[in-house]
Short mmCIF file of C-alpha atoms in Angstrom, two decimals:
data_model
loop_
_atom_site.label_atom_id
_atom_site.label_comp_id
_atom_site.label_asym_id
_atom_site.label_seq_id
_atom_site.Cartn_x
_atom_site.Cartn_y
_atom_site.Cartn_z
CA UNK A 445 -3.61 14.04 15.61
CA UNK A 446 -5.42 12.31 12.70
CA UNK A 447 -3.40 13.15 9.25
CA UNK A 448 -4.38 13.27 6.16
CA UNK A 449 -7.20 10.97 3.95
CA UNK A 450 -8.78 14.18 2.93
CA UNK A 451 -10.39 12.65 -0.28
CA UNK A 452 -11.73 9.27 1.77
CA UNK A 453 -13.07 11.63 4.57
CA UNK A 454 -14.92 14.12 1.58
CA UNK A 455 -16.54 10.53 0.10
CA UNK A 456 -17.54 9.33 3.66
CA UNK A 457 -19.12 12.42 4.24
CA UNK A 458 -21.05 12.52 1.06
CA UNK A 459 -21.99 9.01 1.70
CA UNK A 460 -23.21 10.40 5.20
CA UNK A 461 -25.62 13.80 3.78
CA UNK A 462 -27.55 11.15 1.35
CA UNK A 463 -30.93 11.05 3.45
CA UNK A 464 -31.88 7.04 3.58
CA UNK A 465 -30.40 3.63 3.78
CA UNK A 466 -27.01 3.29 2.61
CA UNK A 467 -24.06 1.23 2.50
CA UNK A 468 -20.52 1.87 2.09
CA UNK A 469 -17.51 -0.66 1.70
CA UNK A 470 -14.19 -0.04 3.05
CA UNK A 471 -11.65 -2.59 2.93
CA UNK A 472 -7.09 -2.23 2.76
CA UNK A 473 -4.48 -4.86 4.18
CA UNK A 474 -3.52 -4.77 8.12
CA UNK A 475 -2.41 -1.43 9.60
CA UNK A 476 -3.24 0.35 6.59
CA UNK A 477 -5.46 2.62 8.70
CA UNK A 478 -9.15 1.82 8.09
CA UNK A 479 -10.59 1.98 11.92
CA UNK A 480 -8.64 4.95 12.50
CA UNK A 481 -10.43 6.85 9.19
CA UNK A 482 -13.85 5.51 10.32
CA UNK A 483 -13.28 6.46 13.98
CA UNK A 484 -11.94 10.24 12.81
CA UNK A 485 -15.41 10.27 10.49
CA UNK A 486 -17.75 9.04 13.02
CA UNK A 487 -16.33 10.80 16.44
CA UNK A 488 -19.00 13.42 16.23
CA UNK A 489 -21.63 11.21 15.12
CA UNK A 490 -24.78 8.81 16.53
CA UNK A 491 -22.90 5.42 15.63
CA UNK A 492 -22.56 2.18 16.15
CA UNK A 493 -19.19 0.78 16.12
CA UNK A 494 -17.90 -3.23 16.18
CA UNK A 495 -15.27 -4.60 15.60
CA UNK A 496 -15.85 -8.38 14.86
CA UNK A 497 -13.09 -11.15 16.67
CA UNK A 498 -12.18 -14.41 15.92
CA UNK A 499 -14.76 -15.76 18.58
CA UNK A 500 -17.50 -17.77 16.43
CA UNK A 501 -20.39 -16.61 16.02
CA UNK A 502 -22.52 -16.99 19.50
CA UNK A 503 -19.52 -14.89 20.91
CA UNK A 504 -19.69 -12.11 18.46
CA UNK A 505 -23.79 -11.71 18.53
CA UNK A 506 -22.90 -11.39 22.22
CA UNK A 507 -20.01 -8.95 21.86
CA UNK A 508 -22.20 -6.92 19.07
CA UNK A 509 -25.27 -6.79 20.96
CA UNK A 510 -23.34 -5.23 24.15
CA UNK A 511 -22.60 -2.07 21.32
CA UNK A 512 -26.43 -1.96 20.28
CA UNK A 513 -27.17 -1.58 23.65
CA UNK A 514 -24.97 0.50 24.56
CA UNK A 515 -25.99 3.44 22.34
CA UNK A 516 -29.93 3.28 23.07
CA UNK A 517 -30.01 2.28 26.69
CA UNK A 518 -26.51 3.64 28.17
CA UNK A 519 -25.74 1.49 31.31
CA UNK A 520 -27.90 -0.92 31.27
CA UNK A 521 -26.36 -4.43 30.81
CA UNK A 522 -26.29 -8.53 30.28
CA UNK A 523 -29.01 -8.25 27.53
CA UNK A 524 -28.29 -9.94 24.35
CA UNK A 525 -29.84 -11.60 21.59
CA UNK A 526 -29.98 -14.85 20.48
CA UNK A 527 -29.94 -14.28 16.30
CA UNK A 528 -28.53 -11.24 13.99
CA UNK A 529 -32.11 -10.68 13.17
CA UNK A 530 -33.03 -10.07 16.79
CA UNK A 531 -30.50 -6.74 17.29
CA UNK A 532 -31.28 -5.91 13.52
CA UNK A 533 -34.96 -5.66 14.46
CA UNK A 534 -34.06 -3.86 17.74
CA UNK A 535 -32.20 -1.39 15.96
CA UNK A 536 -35.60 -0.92 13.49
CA UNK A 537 -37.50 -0.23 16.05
CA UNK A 538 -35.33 2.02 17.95
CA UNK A 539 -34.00 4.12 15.68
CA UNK A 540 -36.64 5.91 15.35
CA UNK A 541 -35.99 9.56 12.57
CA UNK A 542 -32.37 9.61 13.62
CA UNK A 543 -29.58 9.43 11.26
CA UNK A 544 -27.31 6.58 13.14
CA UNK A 545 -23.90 4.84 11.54
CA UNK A 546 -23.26 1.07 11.69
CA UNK A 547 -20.27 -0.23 11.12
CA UNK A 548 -19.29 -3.70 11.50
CA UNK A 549 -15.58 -3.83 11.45
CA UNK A 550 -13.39 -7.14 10.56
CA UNK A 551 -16.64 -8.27 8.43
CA UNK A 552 -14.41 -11.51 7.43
CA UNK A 553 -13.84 -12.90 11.61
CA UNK A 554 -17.76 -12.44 11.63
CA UNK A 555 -18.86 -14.42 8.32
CA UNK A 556 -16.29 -16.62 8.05
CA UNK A 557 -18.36 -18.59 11.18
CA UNK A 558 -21.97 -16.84 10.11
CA UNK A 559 -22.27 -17.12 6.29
CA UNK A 560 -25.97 -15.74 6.59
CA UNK A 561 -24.92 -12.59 7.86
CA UNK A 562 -24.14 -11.23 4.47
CA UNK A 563 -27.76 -12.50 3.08
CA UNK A 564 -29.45 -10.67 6.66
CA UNK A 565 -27.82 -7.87 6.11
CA UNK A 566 -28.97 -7.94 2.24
CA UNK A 567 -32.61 -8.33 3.51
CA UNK A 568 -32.31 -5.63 6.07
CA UNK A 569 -31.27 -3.05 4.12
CA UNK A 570 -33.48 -4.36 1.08
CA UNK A 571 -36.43 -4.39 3.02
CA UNK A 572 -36.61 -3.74 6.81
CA UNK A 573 -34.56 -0.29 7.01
CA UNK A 574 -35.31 0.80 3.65
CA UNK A 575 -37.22 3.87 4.96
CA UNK A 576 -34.39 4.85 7.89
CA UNK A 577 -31.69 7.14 8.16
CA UNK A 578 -29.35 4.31 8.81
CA UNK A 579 -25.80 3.93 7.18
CA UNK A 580 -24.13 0.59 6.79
CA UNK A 581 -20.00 0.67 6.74
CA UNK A 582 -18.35 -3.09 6.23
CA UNK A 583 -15.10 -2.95 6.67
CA UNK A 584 -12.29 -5.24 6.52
CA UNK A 585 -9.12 -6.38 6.09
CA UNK A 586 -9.28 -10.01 4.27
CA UNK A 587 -8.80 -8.15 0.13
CA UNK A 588 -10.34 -11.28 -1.66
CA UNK A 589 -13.34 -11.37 1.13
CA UNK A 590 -13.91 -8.19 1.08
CA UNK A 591 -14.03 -8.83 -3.29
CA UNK A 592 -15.32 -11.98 -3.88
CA UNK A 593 -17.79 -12.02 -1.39
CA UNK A 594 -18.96 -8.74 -0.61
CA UNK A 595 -18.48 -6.81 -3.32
CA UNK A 596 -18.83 -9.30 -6.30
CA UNK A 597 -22.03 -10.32 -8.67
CA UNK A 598 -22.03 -13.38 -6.54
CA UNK A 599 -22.39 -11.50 -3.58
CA UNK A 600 -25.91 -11.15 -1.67
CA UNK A 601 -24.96 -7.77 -0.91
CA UNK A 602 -24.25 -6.32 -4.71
CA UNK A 603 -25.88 -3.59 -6.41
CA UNK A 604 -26.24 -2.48 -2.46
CA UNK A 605 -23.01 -0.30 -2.13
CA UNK A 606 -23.50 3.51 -2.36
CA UNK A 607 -19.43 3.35 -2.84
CA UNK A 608 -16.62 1.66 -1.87
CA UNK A 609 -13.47 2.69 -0.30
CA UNK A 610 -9.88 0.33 -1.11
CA UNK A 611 -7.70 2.70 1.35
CA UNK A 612 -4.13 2.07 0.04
CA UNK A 613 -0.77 3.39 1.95
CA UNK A 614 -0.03 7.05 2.21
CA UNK A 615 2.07 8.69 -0.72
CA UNK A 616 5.51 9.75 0.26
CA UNK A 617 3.88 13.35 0.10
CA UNK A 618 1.16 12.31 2.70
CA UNK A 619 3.50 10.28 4.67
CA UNK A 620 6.00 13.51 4.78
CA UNK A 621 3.39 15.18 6.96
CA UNK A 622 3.67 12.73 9.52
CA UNK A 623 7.50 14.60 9.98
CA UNK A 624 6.92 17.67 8.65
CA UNK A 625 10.58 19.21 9.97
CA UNK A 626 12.46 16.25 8.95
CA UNK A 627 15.00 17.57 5.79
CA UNK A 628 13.52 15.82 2.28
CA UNK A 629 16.26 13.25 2.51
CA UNK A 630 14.86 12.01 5.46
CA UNK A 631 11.47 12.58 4.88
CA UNK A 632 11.83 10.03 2.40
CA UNK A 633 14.13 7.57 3.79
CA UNK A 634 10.83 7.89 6.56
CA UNK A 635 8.59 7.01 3.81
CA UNK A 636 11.26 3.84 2.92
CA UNK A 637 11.11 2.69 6.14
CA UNK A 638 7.51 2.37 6.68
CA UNK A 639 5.97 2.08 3.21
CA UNK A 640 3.65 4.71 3.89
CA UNK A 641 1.31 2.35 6.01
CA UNK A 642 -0.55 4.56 8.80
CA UNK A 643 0.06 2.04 11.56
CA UNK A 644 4.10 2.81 11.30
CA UNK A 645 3.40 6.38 10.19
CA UNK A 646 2.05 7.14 13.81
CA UNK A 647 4.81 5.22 15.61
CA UNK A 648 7.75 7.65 14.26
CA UNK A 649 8.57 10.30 16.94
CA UNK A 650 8.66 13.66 14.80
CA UNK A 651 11.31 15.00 17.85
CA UNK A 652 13.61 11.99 17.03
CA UNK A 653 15.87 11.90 14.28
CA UNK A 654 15.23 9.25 11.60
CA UNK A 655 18.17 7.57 12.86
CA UNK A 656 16.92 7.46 15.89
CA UNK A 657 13.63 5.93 15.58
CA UNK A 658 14.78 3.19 13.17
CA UNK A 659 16.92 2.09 15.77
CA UNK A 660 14.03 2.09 18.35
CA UNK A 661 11.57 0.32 16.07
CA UNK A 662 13.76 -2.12 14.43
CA UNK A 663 16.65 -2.65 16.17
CA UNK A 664 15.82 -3.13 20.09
CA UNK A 665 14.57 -6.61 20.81
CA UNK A 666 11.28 -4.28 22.10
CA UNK A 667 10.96 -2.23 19.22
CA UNK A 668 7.36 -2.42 17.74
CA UNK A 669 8.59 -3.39 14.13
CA UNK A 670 10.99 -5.97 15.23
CA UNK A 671 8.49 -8.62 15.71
CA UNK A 672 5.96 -6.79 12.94
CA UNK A 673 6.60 -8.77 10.04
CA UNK A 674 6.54 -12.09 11.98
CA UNK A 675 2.89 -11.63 13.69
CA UNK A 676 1.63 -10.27 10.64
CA UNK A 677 1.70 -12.84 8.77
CA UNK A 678 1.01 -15.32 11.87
CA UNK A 679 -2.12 -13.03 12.13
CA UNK A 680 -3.04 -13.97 7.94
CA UNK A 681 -1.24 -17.68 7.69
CA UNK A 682 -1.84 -20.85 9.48
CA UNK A 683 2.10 -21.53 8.22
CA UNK A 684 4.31 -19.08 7.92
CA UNK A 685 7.16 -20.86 7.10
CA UNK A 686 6.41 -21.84 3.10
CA UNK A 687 5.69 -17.39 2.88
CA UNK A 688 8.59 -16.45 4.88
CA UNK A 689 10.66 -18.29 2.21
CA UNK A 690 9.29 -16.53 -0.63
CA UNK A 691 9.13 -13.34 0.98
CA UNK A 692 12.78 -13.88 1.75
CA UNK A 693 13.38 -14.38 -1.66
CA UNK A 694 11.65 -11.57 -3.38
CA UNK A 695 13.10 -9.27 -0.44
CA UNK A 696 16.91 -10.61 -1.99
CA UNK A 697 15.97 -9.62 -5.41
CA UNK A 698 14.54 -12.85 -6.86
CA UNK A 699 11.12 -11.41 -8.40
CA UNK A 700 10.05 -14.37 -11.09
CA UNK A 701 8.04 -17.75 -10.27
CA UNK A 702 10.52 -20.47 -11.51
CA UNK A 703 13.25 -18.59 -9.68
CA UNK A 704 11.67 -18.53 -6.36
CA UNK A 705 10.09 -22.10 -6.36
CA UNK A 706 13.54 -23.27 -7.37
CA UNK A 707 15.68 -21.16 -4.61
CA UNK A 708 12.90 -22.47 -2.36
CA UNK A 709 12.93 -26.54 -3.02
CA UNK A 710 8.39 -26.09 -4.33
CA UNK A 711 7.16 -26.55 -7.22
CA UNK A 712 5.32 -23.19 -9.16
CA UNK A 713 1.75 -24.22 -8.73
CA UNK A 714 2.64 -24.26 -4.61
CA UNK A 715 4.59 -21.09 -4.72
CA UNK A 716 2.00 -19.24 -7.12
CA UNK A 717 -1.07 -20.11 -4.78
CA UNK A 718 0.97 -18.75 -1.82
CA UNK A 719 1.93 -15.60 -3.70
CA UNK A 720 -1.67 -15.21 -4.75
CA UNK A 721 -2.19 -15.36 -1.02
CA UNK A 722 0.32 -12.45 -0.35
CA UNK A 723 -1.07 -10.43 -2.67
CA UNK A 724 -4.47 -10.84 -1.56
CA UNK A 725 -2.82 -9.56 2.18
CA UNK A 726 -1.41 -6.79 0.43
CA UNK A 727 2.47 -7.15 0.81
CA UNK A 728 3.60 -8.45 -2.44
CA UNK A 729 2.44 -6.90 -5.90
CA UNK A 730 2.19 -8.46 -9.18
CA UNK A 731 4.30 -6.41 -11.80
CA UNK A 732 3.81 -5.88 -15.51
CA UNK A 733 6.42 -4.62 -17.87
CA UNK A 734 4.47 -1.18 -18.98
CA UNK A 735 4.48 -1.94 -22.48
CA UNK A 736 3.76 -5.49 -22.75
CA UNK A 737 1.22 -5.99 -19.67
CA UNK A 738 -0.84 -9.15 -21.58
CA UNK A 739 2.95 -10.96 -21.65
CA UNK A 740 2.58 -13.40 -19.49
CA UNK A 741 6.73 -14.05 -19.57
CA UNK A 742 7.02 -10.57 -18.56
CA UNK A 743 5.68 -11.00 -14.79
CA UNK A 744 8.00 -10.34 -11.47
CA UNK A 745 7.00 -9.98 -7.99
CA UNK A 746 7.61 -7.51 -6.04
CA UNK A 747 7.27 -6.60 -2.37
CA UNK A 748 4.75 -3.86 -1.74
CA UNK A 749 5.25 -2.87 1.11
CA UNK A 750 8.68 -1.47 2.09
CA UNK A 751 8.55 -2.05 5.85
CA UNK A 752 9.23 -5.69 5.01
CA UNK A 753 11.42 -5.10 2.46
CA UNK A 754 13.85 -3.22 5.37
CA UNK A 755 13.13 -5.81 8.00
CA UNK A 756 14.16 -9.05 5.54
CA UNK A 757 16.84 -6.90 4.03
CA UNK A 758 18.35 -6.20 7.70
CA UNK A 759 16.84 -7.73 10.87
CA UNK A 760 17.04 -11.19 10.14
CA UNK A 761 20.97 -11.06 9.89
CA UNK A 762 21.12 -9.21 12.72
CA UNK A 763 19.23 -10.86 15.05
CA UNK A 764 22.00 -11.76 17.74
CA UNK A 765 23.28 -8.63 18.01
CA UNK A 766 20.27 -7.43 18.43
CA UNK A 767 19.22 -9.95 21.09
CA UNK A 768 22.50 -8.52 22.95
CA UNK A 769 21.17 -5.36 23.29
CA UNK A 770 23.53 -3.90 20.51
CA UNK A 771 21.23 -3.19 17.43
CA UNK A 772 22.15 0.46 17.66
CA UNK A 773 26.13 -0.73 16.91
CA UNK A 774 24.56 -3.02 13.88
CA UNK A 775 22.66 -0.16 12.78
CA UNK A 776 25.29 2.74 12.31
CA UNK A 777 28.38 0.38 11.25
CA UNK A 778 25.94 -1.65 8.78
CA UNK A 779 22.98 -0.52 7.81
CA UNK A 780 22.60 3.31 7.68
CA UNK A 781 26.04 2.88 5.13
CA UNK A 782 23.88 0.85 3.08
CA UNK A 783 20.86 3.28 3.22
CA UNK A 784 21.12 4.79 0.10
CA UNK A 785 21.48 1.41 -1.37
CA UNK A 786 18.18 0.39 -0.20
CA UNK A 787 16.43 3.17 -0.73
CA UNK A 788 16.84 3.03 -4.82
CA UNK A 789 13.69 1.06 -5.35
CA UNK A 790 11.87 3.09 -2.95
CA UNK A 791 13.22 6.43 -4.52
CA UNK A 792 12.20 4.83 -7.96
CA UNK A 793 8.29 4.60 -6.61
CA UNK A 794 8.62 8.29 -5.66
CA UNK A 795 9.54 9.13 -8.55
CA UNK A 796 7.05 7.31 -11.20
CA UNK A 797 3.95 8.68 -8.25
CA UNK A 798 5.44 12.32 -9.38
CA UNK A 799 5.28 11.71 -13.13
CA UNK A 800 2.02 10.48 -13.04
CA UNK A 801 0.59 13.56 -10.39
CA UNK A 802 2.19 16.23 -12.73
CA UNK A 803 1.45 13.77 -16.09
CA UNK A 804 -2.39 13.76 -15.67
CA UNK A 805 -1.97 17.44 -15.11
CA UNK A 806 -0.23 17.52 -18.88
CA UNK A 807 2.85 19.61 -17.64
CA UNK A 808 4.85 16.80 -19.71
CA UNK A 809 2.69 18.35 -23.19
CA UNK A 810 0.71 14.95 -23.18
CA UNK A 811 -2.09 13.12 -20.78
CA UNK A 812 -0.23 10.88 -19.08
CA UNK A 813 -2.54 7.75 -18.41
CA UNK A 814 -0.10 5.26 -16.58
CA UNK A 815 3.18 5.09 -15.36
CA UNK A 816 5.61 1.74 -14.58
CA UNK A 817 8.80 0.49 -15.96
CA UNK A 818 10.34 -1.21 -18.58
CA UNK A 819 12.37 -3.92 -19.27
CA UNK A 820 14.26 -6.10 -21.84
CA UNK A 821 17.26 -6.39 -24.21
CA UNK A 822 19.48 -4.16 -25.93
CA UNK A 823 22.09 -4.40 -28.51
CA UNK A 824 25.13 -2.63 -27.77
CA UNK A 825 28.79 -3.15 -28.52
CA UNK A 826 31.64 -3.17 -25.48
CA UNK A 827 34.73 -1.48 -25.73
CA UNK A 828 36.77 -3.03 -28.09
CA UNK A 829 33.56 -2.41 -30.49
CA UNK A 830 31.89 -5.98 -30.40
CA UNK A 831 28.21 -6.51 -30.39
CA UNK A 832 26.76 -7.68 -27.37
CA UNK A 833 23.27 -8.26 -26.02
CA UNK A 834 22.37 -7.05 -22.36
CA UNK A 835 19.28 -6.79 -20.52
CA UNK A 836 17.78 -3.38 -19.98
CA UNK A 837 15.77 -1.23 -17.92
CA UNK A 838 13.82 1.63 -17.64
CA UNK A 839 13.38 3.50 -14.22
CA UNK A 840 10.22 5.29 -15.08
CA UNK A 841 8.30 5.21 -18.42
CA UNK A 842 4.70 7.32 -18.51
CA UNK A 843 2.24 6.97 -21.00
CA UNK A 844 0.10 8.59 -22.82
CA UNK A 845 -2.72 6.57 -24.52
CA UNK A 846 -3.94 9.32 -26.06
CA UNK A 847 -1.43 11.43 -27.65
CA UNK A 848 1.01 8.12 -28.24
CA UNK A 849 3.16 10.12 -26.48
CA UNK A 850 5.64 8.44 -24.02
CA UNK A 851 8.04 9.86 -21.36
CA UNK A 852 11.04 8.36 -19.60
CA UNK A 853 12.91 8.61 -16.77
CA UNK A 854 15.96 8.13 -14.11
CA UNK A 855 16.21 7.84 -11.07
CA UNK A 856 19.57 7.87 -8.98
CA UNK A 857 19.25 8.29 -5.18
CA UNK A 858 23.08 7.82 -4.43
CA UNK A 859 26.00 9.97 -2.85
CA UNK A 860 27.32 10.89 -6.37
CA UNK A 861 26.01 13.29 -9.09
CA UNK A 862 24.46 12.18 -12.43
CA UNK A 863 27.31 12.32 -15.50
CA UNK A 864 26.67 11.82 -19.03
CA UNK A 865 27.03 7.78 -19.33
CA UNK A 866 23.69 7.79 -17.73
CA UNK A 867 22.14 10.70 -20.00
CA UNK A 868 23.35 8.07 -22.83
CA UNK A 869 22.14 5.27 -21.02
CA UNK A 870 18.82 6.83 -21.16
CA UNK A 871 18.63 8.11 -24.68
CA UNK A 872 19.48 5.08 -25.66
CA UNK A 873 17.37 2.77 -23.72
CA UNK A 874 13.99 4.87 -24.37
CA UNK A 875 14.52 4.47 -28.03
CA UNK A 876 14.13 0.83 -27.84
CA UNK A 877 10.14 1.82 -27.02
CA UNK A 878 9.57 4.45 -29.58
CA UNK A 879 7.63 1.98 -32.26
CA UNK A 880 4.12 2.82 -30.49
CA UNK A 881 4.62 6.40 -28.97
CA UNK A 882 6.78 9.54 -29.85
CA UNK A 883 9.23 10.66 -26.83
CA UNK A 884 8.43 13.56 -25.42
CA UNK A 885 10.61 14.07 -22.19
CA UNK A 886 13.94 12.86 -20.67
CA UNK A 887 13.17 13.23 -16.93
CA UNK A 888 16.32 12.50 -14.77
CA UNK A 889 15.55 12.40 -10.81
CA UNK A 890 18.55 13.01 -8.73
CA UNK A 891 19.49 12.96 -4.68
CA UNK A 892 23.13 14.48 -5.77
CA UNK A 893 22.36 16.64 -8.23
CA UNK A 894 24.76 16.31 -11.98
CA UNK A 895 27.94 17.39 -13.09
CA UNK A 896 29.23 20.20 -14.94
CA UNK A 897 28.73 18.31 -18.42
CA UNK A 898 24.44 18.91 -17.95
CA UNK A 899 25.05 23.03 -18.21
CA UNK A 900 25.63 22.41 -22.02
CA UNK A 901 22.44 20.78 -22.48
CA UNK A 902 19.56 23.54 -23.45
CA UNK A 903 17.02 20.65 -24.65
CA UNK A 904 13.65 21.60 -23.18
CA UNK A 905 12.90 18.21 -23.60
CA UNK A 906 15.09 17.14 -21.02
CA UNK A 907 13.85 17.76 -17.36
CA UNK A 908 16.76 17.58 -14.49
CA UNK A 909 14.48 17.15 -11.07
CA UNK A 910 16.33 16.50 -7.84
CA UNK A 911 14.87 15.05 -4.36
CA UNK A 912 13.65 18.20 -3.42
CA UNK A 913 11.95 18.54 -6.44
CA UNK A 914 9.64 15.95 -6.15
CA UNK A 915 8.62 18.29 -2.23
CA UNK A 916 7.93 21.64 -4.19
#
């Protein structure tokens, strides 16, 4: 059953009722789910569909050619064509007043042995099919490829795109339908577990408690995830072993450059070009403090996708017991104790994608614009009434650009109800951004719910939200 993408199907078929040439890019790391939207779009369709290999270029004409063939002369086989302008021109001429789809999926395996194919394609569509019915998807899964060299000034193919698709992860609330009778506690823990990427989405058994399928994914030496991280990025590096540092580091709560390339023994020009790298694959994200984004100082890494962030946080030391055959023992006595723990972060991400749906929607009595976090120092004084400085953060902080308007948040996904220290903690903290915006809301998000003390509080400027909240 195909789930979700509503808004990426409604611009594919938009791109589809434009009588004439067109071309549409669609490109998102591994497993995000970009064959699996194109296949759902096409399935009642006249297409084309190929998926390029890591085969050189002789092999993939071949392999291509097979697919042209295929759709105007069913059956009939062992013809091929020698250049990409031979099966371009046979598609010309065959086409005929039908509207047909081509996609050419993988784009980078292809042109990374065939650099002319972007500058044939260019002249096809330019001048050859100009006056068909023929629509051009490129897809792939390289990011800076599909960027630099597709969809750049530099590229032969710009100016040529009717649109472009960047298909990211599903949002917790998209990812929720993939268990729709799952409680919200585990519909998000669901969402932690997989990051919202399709791929994992679809492997979850709805039937199966949550327990139950992290155990059969991660934890059984035959488990689909338990290998995933490891031929992932065997599939995107030629060494793994210089990334699987870093990402081990990040994944332990290192997130700055000199940090990591000292933990790691490399010095920051090596470590930076790798984490370029990553981010290019999609899996880690550069982050920016909200309210100083040109500050270079103010920089930390992150890992985007949560998947990895559960497999480095528990699989690697539990390996041999896992190897043993007892990863469901290693599971309940030492990681589902822990779950909450891990989920924080993840919880955090919910909760800023909330602000920002019901922000831009001005329930907040602004425009909210973006939403991140903030960081820095405070001055406070300890219990005996000496000043100290400590490092601060924010959970959530949205802003509005246009009414200077900002609004902060909490998030708490723990066992235990919110009390008052953190309602302090808050109020203080968000006054330490108040020089460029006026506050507008207090928004605490909470799996436990809060304590007696809240009842008192009758400020409509203070929101109390709890998991379920963010499910309405």
């Amino acid at each position: 059953m195909f789930i979700g993408r509503e808004k990426e199907l409604e611009s594919l078929q938009e791109f589809y009722d434009k009588d004439g040439i067109g071309m549409m890019v669609i490109y998102g790391r591994r497993r995000i789910g970009k064959s699996t939207l194109i296949s759902e779009f096409i399935k009642d369709k006249k297409n084309i569909f190929y998926t390029a290999t890591k085969v050189g270029k002789n092999r993939n004409l071949e392999l291509f050619s097979s697919q042209v063939i295929d759709l105007f002369m069913p059956g009939v086989e062992n013809i091929t064509f020698k250049t990409t302008e031979a099966i371009f021109d046979y598609i010309d001429k065959n086409i005929g007043n039908d509207k047909v789809i081509l996609v050419i999926d993988e784009l980078p395996y292809w042109a990374e042995k065939d650099e002319a194919i972007l500058s044939v394609l260019q002249k096809y569509i330019d001048v050859i099919w100009k006056d068909k019915n023929l629509k051009v998807i490129l897809c792939g899964s390289a990011l800076s490829f599909m960027e630099n060299k597709v969809l750049s000034e530099k590229s032969p193919l710009f100016g040529r795109r009717d649109s472009q698709i960047k298909l990211e992860a599903f949002n917790y609330l998209d990812a929720a339908k993939f268990v729709p009778d799952y409680t919200n506690e585990d519909k998000a823990i669901c969402y932690g577990i997989t990051g919202g990427v399709a791929k994992y989405l679809s492997l979850i058994d709805p039937k199966k408690s949550i327990d139950e399928n992290i155990i059969r994914l991660f934890f059984k030496t035959d488990g689909y995830l338990y290998d995933e991280t490891r031929n992932l990025l065997t599939q995107e590096f030629s060494d793994i072993s210089l990334v699987n540092n870093i990402i081990e580091q990040i994944a332990s709560g290192e997130n700055t450059l000199n940090i990591i390339a000292s933990k790691i023994g490399e010095k920051d020009p090596t470590v930076l070009y790798s984490i370029e790298k990553l981010i290019d694959v999609g899996l880690v994200a550069r982050k920016k403090c909200i309210t100083e984004e040109k500050n270079k100082k103010k920089t930390q890494y992150v890992l985007k996708d949560y998947m990895f962030k559960f497999w480095y946080e528990f699989i690697p030391k539990a390996t041999s017991v896992i190897e043993m055959g007892q990863g469901a023992i290693y599971y309940q006595k030492v990681v589902k104790p822990v779950m909450y723990s891990f989920m924080g972060s993840v919880f955090e991400e919910m909760c800023r994608y909330y602000t920002l749906k019901n922000g831009i929607l001005g329930e907040y009595g602004c425009f909210v614009t973006s939403v991140g976090t903030w960081w820095g120092i405070e001055n406070t004084v300890d219990k005996n009434g000496e000043p100290r400085t400590q490092s601060a953060d924010i959970d959530v902080v949205a802003l509005s650009e246009i009414d200077k308007k900002v609004i902060v948040g909490e998030c708490k996904f723990k066992n235990e109800k919110i009390d008052k220290n953190i309602y302090d903690t808050l109020i203080r903290r968000g006054n330490l951004i108040t020089s460029k915006y006026e506050l507008s809301k207090y928004i605490f998000f909470s799996l436990s719910g809060y304590t007696e003390w809240f009842e008192k509080i009758s400020d409509e400027n203070v929101l109390l939200l709890t998991l379920d909240s963010l499910y309405i």
